XYZ file of C-alpha atoms in Angstrom:
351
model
C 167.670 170.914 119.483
C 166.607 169.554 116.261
C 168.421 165.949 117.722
C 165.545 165.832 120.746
C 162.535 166.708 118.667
C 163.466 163.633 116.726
C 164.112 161.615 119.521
C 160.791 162.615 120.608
C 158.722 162.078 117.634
C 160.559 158.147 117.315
C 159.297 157.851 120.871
C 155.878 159.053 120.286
C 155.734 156.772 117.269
C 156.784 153.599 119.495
C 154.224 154.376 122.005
C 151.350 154.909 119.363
C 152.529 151.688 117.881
C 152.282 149.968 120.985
C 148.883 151.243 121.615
C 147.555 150.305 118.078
C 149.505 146.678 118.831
C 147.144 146.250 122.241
C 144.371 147.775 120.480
C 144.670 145.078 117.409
C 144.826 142.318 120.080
C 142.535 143.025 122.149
C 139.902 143.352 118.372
C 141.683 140.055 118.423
C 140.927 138.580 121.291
C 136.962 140.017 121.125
C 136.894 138.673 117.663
C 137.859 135.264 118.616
C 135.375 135.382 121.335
C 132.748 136.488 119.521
C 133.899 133.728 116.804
C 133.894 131.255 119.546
C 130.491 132.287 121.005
C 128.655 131.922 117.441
C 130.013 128.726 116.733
C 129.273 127.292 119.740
C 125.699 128.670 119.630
C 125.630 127.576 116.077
C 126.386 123.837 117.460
C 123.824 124.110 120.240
C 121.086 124.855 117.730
C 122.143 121.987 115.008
C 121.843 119.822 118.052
C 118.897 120.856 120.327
C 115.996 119.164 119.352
C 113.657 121.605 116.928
C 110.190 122.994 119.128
C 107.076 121.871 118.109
C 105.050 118.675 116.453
C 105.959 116.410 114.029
C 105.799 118.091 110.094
C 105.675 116.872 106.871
C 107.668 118.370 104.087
C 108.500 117.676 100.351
C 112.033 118.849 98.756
C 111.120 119.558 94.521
C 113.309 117.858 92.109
C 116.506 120.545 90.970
C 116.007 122.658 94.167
C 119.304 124.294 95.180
C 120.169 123.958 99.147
C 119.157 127.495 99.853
C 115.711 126.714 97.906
C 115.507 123.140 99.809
C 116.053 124.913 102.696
C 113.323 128.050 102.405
C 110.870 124.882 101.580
C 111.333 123.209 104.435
C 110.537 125.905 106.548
C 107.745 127.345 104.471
C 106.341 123.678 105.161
C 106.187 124.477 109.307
C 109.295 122.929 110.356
C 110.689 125.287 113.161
C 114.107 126.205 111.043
C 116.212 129.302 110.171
C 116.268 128.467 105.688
C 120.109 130.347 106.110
C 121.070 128.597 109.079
C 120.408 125.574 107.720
C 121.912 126.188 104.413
C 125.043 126.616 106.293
C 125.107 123.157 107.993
C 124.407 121.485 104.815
C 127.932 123.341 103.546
C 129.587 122.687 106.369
C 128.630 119.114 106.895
C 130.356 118.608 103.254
C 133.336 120.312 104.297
C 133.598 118.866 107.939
C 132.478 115.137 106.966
C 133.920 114.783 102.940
C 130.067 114.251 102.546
C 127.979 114.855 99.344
C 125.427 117.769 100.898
C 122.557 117.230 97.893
C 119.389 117.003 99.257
C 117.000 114.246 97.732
C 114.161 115.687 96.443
C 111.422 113.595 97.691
C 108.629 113.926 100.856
C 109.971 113.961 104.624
C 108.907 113.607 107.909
C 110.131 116.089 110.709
C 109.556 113.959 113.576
C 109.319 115.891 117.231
C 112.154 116.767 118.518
C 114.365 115.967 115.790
C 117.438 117.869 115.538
C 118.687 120.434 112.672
C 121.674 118.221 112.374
C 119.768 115.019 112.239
C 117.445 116.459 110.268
C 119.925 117.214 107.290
C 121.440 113.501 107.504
C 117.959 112.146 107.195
C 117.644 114.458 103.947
C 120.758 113.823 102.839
C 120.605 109.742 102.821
C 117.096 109.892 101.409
C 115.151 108.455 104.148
C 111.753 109.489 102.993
C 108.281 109.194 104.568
C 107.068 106.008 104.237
C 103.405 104.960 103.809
C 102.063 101.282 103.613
C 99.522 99.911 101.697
C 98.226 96.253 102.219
C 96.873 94.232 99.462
C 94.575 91.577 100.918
C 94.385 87.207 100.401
C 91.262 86.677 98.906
C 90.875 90.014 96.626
C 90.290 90.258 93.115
C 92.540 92.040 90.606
C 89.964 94.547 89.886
C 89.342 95.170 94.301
C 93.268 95.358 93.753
C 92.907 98.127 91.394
C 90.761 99.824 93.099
C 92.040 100.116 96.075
C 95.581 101.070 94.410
C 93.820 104.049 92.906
C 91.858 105.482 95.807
C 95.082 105.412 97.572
C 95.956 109.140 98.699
C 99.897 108.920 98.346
C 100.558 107.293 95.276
C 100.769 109.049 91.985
C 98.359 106.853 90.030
C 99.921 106.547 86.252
C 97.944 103.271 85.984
C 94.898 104.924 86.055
C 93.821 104.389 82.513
C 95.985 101.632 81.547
C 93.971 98.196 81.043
C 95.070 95.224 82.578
C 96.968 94.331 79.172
C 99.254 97.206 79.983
C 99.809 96.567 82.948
C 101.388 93.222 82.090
C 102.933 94.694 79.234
C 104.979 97.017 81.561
C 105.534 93.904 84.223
C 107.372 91.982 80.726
C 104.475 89.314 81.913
C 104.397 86.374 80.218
C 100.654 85.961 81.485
C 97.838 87.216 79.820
C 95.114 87.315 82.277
C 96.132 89.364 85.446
C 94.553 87.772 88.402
C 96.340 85.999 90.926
C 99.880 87.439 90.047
C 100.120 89.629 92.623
C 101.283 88.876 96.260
C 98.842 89.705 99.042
C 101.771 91.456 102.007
C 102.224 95.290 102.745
C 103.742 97.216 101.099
C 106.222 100.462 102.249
C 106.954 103.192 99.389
C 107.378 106.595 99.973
C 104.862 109.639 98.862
C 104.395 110.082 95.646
C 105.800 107.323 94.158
C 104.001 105.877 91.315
C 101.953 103.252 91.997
C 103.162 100.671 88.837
C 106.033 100.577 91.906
C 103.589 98.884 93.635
C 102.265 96.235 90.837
C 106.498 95.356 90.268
C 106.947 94.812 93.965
C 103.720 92.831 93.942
C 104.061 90.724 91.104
C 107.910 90.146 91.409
C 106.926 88.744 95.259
C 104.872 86.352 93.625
C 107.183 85.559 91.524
C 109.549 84.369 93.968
C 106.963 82.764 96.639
C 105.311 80.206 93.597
C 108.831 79.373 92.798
C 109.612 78.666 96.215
C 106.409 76.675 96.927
C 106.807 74.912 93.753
C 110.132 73.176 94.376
C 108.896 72.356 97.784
C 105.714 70.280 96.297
C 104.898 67.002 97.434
C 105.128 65.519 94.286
C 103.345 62.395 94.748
C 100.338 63.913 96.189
C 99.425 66.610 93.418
C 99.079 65.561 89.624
C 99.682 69.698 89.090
C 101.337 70.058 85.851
C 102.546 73.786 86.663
C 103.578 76.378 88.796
C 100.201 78.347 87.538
C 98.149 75.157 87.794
C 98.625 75.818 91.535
C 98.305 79.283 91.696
C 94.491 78.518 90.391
C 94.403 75.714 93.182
C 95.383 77.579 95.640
C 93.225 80.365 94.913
C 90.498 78.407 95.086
C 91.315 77.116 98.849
C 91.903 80.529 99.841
C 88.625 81.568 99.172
C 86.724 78.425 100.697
C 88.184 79.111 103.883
C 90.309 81.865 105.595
C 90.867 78.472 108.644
C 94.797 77.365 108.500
C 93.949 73.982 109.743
C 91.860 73.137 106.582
C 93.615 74.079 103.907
C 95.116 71.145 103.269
C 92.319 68.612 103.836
C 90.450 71.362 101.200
C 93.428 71.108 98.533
C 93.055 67.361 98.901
C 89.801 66.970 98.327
C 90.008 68.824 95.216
C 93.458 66.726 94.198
C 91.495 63.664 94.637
C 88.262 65.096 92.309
C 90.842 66.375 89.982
C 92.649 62.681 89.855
C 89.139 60.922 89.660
C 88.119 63.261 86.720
C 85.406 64.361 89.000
C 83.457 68.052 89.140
C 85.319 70.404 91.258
C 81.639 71.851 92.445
C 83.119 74.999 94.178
C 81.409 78.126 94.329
C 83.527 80.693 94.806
C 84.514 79.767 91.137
C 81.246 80.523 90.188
C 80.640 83.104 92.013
C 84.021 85.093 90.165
C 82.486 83.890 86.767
C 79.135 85.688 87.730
C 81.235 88.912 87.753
C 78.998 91.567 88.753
C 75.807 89.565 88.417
C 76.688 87.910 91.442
C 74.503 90.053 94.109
C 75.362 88.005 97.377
C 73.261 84.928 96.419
C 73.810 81.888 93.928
C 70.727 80.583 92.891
C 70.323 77.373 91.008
C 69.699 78.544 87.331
C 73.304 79.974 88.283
C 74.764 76.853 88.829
C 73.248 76.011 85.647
C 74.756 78.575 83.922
C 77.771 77.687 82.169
C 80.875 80.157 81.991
C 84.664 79.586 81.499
C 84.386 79.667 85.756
C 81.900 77.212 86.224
C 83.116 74.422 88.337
C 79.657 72.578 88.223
C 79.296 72.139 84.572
C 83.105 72.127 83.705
C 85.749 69.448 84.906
C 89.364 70.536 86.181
C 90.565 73.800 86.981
C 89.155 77.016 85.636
C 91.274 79.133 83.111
C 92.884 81.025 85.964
C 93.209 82.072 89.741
C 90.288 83.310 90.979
C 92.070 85.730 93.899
C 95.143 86.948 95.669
C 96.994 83.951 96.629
C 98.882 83.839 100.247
C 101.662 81.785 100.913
C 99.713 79.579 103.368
C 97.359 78.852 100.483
C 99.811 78.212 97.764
C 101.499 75.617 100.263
C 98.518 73.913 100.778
C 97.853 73.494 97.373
C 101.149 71.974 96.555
C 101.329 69.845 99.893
C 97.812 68.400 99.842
C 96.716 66.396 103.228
C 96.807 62.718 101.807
C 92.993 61.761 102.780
C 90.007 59.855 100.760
C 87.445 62.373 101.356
C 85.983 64.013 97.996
C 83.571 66.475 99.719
C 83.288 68.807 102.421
C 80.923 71.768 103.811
C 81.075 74.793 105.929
C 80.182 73.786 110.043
C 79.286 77.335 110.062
C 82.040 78.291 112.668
C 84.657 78.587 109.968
C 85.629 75.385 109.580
C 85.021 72.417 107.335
C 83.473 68.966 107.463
C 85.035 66.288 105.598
C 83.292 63.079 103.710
C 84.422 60.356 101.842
C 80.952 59.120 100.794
C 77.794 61.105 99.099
C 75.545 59.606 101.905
C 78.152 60.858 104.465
C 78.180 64.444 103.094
C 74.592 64.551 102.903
C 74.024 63.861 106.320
C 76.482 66.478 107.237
C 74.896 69.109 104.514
C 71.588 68.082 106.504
C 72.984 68.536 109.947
C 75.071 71.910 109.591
C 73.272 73.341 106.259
C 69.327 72.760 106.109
C-alpha cells in the first residue's frame, strides 16, 4: 500500500516538474520576445529621424553622459535623456568606441537621427559660425567688428594692440596689415585671439608665398613688409583687378625716381579720426608719419588689410612709364606718363 502512494507521489512530482519546465519556457520564450521587441524598437528610434526643427544645444565642460544627455533635451531637441544615455554605452561596447561627449555647442539639424546625433557629439563636430574680415579694413574696423561679434568669447577685449602681438610672438610692433582678409569658421564660443592666430598666421604664409614669387627686376622692395605697405596702398586706390598692377607700377617707378608717392588714402589713415569724408588742402599740408605728399617713399606701415590679389600686384608690378594716374569715376584708372598728360585727364574726368 505504502509502495503505490510512493509511486504516486514520484509521479505527481514528474508531472509538476514538467509543468514548471513548460511554464519556465514558455517565461522564456515571452521574455525573449519581449527582449526582441525592445531592442528592435530601441533600433527604430536611434535611427528614425528625431520630429521637429533644427536646435541648438551646448554640452558644459565635465558633464557626465547622463548630464550631457538631460542637457540636450532641456535645450529642445526631441530626445528621451535615458534613452540616449544608453546608446552612448552601447555604442562603446558595440563599436570599441570612446563614448565622451565633447563639451562644446551643437547643432541638431532636422531630421537628424539619435544615432547620428551621438556620432556627431562624439567626434566633436561643433556648430560652426563664420566671420569675414574684409580687404581694405583697418586694424581698429578689425577690432571692432571682432568684438561686436555675438559667438565669440571676446578675451581681447581690453588688451591693446601691444598685447595682442605679444600673444601672436609678433616680431612687429605696429599691428596693421598683419592680418589676412578671408572667412573665417570657428565654433561658438571660442575665443576670439583664435581668430587673430588664424588671421595673422594666414598672412604669414600668403607674404611668404608672394614674396618668393616677386618679379625681382621690376620692384626695388627691400622686404617682405616693404610690400605689405605697397600693397596696402593699391588695395585701397582701387577695389578694380585689372589695375592693380599698372597702380603698383606707377608707384615702383615714383619710388625708383625718388619721387612723392602723392596718394591719399595714406593721408587719409594718418588723419585718423579727423578725417570726416573730405581732404582739404591745409590737409595735404599737414605733415604726419602718413603723409605721402610731404614725405618721400613708403609710410612706416600698411595702411589696411592686404588681399592676395593686392600683395601680388605689388610684387609683380606692370612694367609701364606712367608716374600718375586718376580715378575715371567708373572704378577704374587713367594712366599718364607726362604732368601735361595727367592734367588733361584730371581736367576731363575730375573738374
Amino acid at each position: 500500500m505504502r509502495s503505490n502512494e510512493h509511486k504516486f507521489q514520484i509521479i505527481n512530482l514528474l508531472q509538476e516538474t514538467r509543468t514548471i519546465r513548460v511554464i519556465l519556457k514558455k517565461l522564456f520564450s515571452l521574455f525573449l520576445l519581449l527582449a526582441l521587441a525592445a531592442g528592435a524598437g530601441f533600433v527604430y528610434w536611434a535611427t528614425q529621424p528625431i520630429s521637429g526643427s533644427a536646435h541648438e544645444f551646448t554640452i558644459k565642460p565635465g558633464s557626465s553622459l547622463r548630464s550631457s544627455s538631460q542637457q540636450i533635451a532641456n535645450a529642445g531637441v526631441p530626445i528621451q535623456p535615458i534613452l540616449f544615455e544608453v546608446l552612448a554605452r552601447l555604442n562603446k561596447q558595440i563599436n570599441s568606441q570612446d563614448s565622451t561627449f565633447k563639451a562644446g555647442a551643437f547643432e541638431a539639424e532636422a531630421g537628424i537621427t539619435p544615432l547620428a546625433l551621438l556620432s556627431k557629439i562624439v567626434r566633436g563636430e561643433f556648430s560652426q559660425f563664420s566671420f569675414a574680415l574684409i580687404e581694405g579694413w583697418t586694424f581698429k574696423q578689425m577690432r571692432l567688428a571682432i568684438s561686436q561679434n555675438p559667438f565669440l568669447q571676446h578675451d581681447t577685449v581690453e588688451f591693446s594692440d601691444a598685447e595682442i602681438l605679444a600673444k601672436l610672438n609678433s616680431e612687429y610692433d605696429q599691428p596693421e596689415g598683419l592680418f589676412f582678409p578671408d572667412t573665417y569658421l570657428f565654433p561658438k564660443g571660442v575665443s576670439d585671439m583664435d581668430v587673430y592666430k588664424r588671421a595673422y598666421s594666414q598672412l604669414q604664409q600668403h607674404l611668404y608665398t608672394a614674396w618668393q614669387q616677386r618679379d625681382v627686376a621690376a620692384t626695388p622692395l627691400k622686404t617682405p613688409y616693404e610690400a605689405l605697405i605697397l600693397a596696402s596702398i593699391v588695395e585701397k586706390e582701387t577695389g578694380m583687378k585689372s589695375d592693380r598692377n599698372m597702380i603698383a607700377g606707377v608707384f615702383v617707378n615714383r619710388l625708383r625716381k625718388g619721387m612723392l608717392l602723392q596718394t591719399d588714402p595714406t593721408v587719409i589713415y594718418g588723419m585718423g579720426d579727423q578725417y570726416q569724408g573730405k581732404i582739404r588742402k591745409r590737409d595735404l599740408l599737414q605733415d604726419t608719419p602718413y603723409n605721402t605728399y610731404t614725405r618721400t617713399g613708403l609710410p612706416p606701415t600698411p595702411i589696411a588689410l592686404v588681399g592676395m590679389e593686392s600683395l601680388m600686384a605689388a610684387l609683380n608690378p606692370a612694367h609701364t612709364d606712367a608716374l600718375y594716374f586718376v580715378a575715371r569715376g567708373d572704378g577704374s584708372s587713367q594712366f599718364s606718363s607726362n604732368l601735361d598728360d595727367h592734367n588733361r585727364a584730371v581736367n576731363q574726368f575730375v573738374r
